Short mmCIF file of C-alpha atoms in Angstrom, two decimals:
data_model
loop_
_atom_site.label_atom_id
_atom_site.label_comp_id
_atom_site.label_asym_id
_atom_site.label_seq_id
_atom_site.Cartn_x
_atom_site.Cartn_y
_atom_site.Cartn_z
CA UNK O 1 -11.69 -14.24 35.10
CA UNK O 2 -8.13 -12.83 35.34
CA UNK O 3 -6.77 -15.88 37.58
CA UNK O 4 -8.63 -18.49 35.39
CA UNK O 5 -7.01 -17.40 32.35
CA UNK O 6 -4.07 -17.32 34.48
CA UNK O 7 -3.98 -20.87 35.70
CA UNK O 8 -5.90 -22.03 31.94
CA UNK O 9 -3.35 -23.90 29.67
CA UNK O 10 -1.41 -21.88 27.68
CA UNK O 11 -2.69 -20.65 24.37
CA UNK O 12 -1.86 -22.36 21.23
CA UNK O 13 1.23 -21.27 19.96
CA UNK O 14 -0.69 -19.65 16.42
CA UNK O 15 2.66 -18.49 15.00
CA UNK O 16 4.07 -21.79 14.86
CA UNK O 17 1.33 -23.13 13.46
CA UNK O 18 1.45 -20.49 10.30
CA UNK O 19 4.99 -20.85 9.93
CA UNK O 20 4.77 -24.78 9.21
CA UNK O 21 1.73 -24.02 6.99
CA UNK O 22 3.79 -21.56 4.91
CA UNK O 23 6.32 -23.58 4.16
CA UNK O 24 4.56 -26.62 3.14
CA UNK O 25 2.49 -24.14 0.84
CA UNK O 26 5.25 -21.83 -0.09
CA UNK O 27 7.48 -24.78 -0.78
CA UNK O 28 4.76 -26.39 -3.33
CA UNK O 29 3.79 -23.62 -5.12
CA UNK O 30 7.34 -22.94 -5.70
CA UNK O 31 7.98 -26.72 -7.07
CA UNK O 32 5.12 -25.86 -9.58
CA UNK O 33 6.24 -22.69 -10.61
CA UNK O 34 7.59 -21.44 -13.94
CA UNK O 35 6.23 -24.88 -14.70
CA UNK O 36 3.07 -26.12 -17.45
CA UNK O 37 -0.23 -24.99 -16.03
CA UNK O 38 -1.03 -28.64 -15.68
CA UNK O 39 1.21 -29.25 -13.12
CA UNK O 40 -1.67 -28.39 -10.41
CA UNK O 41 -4.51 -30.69 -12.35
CA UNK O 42 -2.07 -33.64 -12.85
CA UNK O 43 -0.93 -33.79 -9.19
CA UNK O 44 -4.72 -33.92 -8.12
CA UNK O 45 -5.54 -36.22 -10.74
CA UNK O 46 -2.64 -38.76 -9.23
CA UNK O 47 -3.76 -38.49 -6.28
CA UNK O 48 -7.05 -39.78 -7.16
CA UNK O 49 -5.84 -42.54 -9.00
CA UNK O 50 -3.74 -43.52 -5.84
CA UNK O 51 -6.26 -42.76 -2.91
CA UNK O 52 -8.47 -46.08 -4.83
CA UNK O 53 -5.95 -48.25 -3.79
CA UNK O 54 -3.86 -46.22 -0.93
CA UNK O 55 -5.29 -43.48 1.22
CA UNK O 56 -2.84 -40.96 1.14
CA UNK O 57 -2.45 -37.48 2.74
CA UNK O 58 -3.06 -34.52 0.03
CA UNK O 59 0.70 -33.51 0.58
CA UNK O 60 2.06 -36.85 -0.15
CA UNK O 61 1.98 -36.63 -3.92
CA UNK O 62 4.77 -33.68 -5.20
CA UNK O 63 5.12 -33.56 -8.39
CA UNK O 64 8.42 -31.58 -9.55
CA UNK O 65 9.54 -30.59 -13.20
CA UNK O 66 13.39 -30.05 -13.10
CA UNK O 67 14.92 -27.98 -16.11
CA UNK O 68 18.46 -30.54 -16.48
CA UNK O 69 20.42 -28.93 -19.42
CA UNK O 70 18.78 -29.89 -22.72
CA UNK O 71 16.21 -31.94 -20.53
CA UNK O 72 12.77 -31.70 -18.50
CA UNK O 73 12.82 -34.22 -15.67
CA UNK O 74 9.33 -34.85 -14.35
CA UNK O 75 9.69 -36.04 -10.92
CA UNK O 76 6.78 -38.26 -8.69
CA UNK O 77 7.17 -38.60 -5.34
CA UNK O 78 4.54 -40.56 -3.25
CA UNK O 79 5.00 -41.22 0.63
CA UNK O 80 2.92 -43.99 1.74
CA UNK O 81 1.32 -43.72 5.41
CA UNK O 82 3.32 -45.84 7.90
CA UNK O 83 0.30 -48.74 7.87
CA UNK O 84 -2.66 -48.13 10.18
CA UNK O 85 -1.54 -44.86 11.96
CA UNK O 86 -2.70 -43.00 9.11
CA UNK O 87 -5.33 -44.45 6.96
CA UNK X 1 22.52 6.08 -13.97
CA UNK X 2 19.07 5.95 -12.76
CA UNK X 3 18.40 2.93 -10.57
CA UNK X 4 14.43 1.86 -11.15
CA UNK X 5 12.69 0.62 -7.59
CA UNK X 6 9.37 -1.51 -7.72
CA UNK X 7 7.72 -1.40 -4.44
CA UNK X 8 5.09 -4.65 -4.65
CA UNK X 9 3.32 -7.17 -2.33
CA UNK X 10 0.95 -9.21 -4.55
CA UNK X 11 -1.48 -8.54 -1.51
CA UNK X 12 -2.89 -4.85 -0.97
CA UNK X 13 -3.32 -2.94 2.35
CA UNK X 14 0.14 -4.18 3.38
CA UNK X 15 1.61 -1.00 3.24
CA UNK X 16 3.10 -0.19 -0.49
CA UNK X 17 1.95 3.02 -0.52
CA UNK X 18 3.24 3.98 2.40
CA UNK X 19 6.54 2.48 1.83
CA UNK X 20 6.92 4.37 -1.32
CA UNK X 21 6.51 7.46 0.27
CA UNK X 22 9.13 7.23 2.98
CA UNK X 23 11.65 5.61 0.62
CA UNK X 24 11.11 7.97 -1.84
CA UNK X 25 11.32 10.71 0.90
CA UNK X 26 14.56 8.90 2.12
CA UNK X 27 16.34 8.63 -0.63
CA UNK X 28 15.47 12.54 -1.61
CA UNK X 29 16.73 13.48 2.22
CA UNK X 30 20.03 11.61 1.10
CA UNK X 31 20.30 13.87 -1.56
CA UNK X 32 19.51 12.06 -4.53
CA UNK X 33 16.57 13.08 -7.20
CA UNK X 34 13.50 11.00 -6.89
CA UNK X 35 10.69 10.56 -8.88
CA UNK X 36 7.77 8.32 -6.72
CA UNK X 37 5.10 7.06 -9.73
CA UNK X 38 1.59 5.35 -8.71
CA UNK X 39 1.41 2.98 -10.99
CA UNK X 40 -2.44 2.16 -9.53
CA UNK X 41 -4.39 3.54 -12.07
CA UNK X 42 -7.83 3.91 -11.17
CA UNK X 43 -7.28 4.22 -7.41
CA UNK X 44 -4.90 6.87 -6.96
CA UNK X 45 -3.71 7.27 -3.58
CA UNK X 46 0.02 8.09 -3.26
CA UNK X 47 -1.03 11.77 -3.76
CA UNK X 48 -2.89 11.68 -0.44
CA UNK X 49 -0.06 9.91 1.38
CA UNK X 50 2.21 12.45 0.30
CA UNK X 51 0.15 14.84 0.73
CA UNK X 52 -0.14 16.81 -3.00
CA UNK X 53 -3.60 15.83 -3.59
CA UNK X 54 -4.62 19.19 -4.12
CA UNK X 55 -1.32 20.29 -6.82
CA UNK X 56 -2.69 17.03 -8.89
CA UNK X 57 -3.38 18.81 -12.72
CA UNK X 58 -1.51 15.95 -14.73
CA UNK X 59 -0.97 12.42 -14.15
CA UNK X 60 0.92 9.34 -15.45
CA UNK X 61 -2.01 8.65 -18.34
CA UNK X 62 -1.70 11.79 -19.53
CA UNK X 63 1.92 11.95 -19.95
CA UNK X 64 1.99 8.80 -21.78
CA UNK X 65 -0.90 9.66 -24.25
CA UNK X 66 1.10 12.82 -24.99
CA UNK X 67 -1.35 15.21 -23.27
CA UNK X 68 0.76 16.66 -21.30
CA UNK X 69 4.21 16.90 -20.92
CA UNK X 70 6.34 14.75 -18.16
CA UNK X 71 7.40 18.69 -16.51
CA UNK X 72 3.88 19.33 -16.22
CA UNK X 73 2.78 16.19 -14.78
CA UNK X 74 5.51 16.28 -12.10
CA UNK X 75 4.42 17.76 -8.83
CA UNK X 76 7.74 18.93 -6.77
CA UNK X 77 7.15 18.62 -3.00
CA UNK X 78 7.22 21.16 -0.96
CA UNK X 79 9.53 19.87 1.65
CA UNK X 80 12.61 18.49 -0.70
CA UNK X 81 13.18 20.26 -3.86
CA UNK X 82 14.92 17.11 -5.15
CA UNK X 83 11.53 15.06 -5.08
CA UNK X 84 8.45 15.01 -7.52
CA UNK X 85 5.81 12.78 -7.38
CA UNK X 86 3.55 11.28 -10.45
CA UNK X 87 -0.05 10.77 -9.65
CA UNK X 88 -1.93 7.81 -11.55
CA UNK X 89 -4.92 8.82 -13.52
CA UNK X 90 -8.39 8.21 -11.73
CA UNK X 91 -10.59 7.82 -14.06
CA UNK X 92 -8.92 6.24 -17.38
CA UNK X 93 -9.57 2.82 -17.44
CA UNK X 94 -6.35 0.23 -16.89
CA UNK X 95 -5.25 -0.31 -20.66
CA UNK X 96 -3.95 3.22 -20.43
CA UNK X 97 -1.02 2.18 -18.90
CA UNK X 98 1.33 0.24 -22.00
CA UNK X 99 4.42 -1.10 -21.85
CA UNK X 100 5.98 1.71 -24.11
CA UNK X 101 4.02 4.08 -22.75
CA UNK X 102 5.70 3.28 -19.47
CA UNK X 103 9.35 2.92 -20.83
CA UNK X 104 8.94 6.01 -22.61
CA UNK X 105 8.28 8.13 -19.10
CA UNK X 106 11.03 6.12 -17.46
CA UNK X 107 13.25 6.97 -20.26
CA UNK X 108 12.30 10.69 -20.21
CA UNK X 109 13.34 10.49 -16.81
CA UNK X 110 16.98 9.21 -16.89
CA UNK X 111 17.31 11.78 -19.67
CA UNK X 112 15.91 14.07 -16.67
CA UNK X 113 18.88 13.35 -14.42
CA UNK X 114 16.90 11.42 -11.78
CA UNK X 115 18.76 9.05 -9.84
CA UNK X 116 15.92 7.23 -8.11
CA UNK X 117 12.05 6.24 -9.59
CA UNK X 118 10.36 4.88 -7.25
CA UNK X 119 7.14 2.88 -8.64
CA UNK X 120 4.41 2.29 -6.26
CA UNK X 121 2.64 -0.88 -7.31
CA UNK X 122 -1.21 -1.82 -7.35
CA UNK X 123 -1.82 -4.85 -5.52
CA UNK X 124 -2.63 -7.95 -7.17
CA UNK X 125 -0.65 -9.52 -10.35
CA UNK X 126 -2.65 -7.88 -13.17
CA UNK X 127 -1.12 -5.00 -15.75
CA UNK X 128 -0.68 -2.05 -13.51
CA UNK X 129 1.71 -4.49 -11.15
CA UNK X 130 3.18 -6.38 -13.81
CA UNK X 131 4.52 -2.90 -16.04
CA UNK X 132 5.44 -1.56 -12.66
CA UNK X 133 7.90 -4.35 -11.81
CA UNK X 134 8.51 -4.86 -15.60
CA UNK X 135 11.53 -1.76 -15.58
CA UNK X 136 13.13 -2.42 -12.59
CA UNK X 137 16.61 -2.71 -10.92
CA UNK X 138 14.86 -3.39 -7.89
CA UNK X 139 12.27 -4.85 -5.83
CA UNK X 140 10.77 -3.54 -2.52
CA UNK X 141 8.59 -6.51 -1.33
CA UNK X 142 6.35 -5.54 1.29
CA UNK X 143 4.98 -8.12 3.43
CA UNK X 144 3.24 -7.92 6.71
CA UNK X 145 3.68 -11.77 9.40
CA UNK X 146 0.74 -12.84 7.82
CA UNK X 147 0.09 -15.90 6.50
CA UNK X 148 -1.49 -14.34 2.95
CA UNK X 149 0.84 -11.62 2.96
CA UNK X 150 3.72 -14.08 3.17
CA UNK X 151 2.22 -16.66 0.50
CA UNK X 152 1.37 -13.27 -1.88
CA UNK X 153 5.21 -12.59 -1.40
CA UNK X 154 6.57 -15.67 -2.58
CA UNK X 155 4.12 -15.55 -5.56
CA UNK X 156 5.69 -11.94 -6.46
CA UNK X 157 9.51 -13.17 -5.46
CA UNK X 158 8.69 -15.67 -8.26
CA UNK X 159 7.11 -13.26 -11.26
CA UNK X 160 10.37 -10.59 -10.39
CA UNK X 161 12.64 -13.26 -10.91
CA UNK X 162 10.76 -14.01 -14.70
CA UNK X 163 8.43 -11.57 -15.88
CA UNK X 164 10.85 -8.49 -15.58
CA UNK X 165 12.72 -6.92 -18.37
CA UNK X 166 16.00 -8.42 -16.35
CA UNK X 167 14.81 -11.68 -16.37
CA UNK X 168 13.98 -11.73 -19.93
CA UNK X 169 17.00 -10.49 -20.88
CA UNK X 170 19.10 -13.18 -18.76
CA UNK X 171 21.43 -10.53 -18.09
CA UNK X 172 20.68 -9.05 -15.23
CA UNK X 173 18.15 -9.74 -12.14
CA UNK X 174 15.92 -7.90 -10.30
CA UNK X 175 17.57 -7.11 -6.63
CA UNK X 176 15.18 -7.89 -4.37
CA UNK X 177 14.85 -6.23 -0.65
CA UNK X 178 12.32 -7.85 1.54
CA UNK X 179 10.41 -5.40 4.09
CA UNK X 180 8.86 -6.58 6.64
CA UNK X 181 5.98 -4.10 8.10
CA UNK X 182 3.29 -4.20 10.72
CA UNK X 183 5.79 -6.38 12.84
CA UNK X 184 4.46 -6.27 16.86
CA UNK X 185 7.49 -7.72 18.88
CA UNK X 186 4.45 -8.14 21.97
CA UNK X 187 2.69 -10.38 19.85
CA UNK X 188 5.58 -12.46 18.22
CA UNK X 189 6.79 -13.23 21.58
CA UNK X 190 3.57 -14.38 22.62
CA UNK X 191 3.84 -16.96 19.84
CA UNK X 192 0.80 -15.11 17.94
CA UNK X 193 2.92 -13.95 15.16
CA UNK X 194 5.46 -14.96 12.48
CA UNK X 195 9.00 -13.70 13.63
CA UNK X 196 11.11 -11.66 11.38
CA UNK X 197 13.76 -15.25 11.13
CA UNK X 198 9.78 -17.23 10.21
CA UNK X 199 9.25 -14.85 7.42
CA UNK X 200 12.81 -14.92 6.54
CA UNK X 201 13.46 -18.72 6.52
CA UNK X 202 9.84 -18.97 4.41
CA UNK X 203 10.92 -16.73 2.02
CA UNK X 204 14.64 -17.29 1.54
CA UNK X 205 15.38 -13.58 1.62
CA UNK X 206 16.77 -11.38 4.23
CA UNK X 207 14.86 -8.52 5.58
CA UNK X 208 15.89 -5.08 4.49
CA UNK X 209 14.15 -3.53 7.13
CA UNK X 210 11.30 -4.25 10.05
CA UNK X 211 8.74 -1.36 10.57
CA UNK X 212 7.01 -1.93 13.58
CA UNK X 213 2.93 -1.56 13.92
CA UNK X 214 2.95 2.06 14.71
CA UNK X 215 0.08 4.67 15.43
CA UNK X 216 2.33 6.57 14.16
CA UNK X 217 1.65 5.78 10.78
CA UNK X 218 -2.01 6.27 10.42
CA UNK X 219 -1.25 9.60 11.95
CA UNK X 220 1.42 10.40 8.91
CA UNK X 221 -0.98 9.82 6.07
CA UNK X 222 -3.93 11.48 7.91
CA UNK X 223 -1.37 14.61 7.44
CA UNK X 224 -0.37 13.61 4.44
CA UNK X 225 3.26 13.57 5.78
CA UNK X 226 5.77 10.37 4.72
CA UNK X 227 6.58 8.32 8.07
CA UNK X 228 10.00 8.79 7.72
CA UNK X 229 10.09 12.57 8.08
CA UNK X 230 8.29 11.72 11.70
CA UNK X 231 11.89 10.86 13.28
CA UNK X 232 10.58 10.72 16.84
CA UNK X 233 8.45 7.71 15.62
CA UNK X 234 9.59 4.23 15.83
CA UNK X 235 8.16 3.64 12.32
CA UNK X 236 9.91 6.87 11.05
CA UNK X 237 13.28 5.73 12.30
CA UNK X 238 13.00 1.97 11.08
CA UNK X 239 11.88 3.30 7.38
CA UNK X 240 15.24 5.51 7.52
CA UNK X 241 16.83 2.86 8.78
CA UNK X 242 15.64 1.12 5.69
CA UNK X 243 16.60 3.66 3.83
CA UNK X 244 20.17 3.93 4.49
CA UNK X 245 20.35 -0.32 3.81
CA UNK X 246 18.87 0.00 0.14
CA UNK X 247 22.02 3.12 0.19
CA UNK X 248 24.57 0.82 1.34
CA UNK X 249 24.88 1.26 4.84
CA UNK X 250 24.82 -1.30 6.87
CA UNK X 251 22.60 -0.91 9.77
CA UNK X 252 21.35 -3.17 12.41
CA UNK X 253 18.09 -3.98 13.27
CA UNK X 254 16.07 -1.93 15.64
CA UNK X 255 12.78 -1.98 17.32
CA UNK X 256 12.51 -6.27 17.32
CA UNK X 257 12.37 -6.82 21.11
CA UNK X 258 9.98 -5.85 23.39
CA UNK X 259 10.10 -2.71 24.80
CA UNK X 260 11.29 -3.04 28.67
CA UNK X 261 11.30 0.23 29.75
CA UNK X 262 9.60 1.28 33.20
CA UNK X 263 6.55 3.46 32.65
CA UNK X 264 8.65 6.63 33.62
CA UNK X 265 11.19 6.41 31.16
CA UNK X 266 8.40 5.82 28.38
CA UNK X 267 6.57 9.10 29.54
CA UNK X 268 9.72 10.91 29.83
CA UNK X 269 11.86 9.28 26.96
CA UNK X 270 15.89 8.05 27.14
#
């Protein structure tokens, strides 16, 4: 058991995999923070409305509300999947 | 001037408690006078971890419904003379705790002469954590390389820098000090665990301090003793460590890298 762990491919590197996690999460909920509660509903709700004509990944649609002075700035950003690879 | 010190995490069982009690502790061993208040109302459990359980009479609820006065509902402790702990009431039910109920005690005690109050936070983001943060000058943030912990964090790095009294006032901010605890340098090399530069680079903060996984620990609150007065411990050494940052000092970081020493050396020390 001990030498076929041994010579078995190396585990998954877990951390790695948690640290990319975090900051796609961590940098989302910050781009929605201090922001309307709708922020959340209206991103999933634009998604929907794109995946009928695109399909898109969940984390392609950020929606970010920027404070400029005297203005809001509400700010879409959609990537598109590069053709086949993806859809 | 009496500096105010949340100690939070958004998630519980990540060691807040137990942070509160060394740092409070600390700061007493450097001389200054500490108040440490559970703000968990309900669940009351810095008592136990610093081990006055038993010398509880008065708590926090009381003081601030006027039953008792703050001299009676501070227990000193009977290592430092310069430290007194405020127990949170067990049974009342959350709404005991109001804002001005809470400013009033911290006011009573910068008229007291304290230097330090240390407010151990309830997890979550409900009332007892949110008046807890509410005063303060500064913010302990407890996290543990875990993905939850870590998100929980963020979440809390976010409400100090709005919903304090600070941030309202657009004065001033809340410092914030980011602790990292439970940290197992064996397992973040292995790649199982977030490094101390993951957590750092997710959260945009540097770390005031790494307290490594320790038996040590467990062993403390069994006794009832703070961490930091077991200075043979790794744990106890990296909270003083801590400690002495939050003071000023500047300190490196110890207890990161694996430990390479030959079995001898670990059974006979150096």
């Amino acid at each position: 058991m001990g030498i076929l762990d041994f010579l078995r491919a190396k585990p998954k590197n877990t951390a790695s995999i948690a640290r990319e996690r975090l900051r796609i999460i961590v940098a989302q909920e910050r781009s929605t923070r201090g922001g309307p509660d709708y922020l959340p509903l209206l991103r999933s709700e634009l998604l929907e409305v794109i995946r009928k004509y695109v399909n898109i990944d969940p984390e392609a649609v950020q929606v970010n509300l920027e404070s400029d002075t005297g203005h809001d700035v509400l700010e879409l950003s959609v990537a598109l999947p590069d053709d086949e690879k993806k859809s | 001037m009496t500096e105010i010190i949340v100690v939070t995490s958004g998630k519980g069982g990540v060691g807040k408690t137990t942070t509160s009690a060394s740092l409070a502790t600390g700061l007493a061993q450097a001389g200054k006078k500490v108040a440490v208040i559970d703000f968990d109302v309900g669940l009351r459990n810095l008592d136990l971890i610093m081990g006055c359980e038993r010398r509880v009479v008065y708590d926090f609820v009381n003081v601030i419904q006027g039953e008792a006065t703050l001299k009676q509902a501070l227990i000193k402790d009977k290592r430092n003379d310069k430290l007194f702990v405020l127990a949170a009431s067990q049974t009342r039910d959350k709404d005991a705790l109001t804002q001005e109920g809470v400013e009033k005690v911290l006011d009573e005690l910068k008229k007291e002469g304290f230097d330090y109050v240390v407010c151990d936070s309830p997890a979550g983001i409900e009332k007892g954590a949110h008046l807890a943060m509410y005063f303060a000058d500064h913010a302990m943030v407890v996290v543990n390389p875990e993905v939850s912990s870590v998100r929980d964090s963020d979440r809390i790095l976010g409400l100090l820098a709005s919903k304090t009294r600070h941030a309202e006032g657009g004065q001033a901010t809340v410092k914030q000090h980011l602790l990292l605890t439970r940290y197992n340098p064996v397992r973040v090399e292995a790649g199982e665990m977030l490094s101390v530069k993951d957590v750092e680079d997710i959260l945009g903060l540097p770390v005031v301090g790494v307290i490594p996984e320790s038996e040590n620990v467990l062993a403390a609150s069994n006794a009832g003793e703070p961490v930091i007065l077991d200075a043979q411990s790794m744990a106890g050494q990296a909270y003083a460590d801590a400690v002495a940052r939050v003071l000023g000092e500047e300190r490196p970081l110890r207890f990161l890298e694996v430990p390479k020493k030959g079995l001898f050396k670990r059974m006979f020390g150096g």
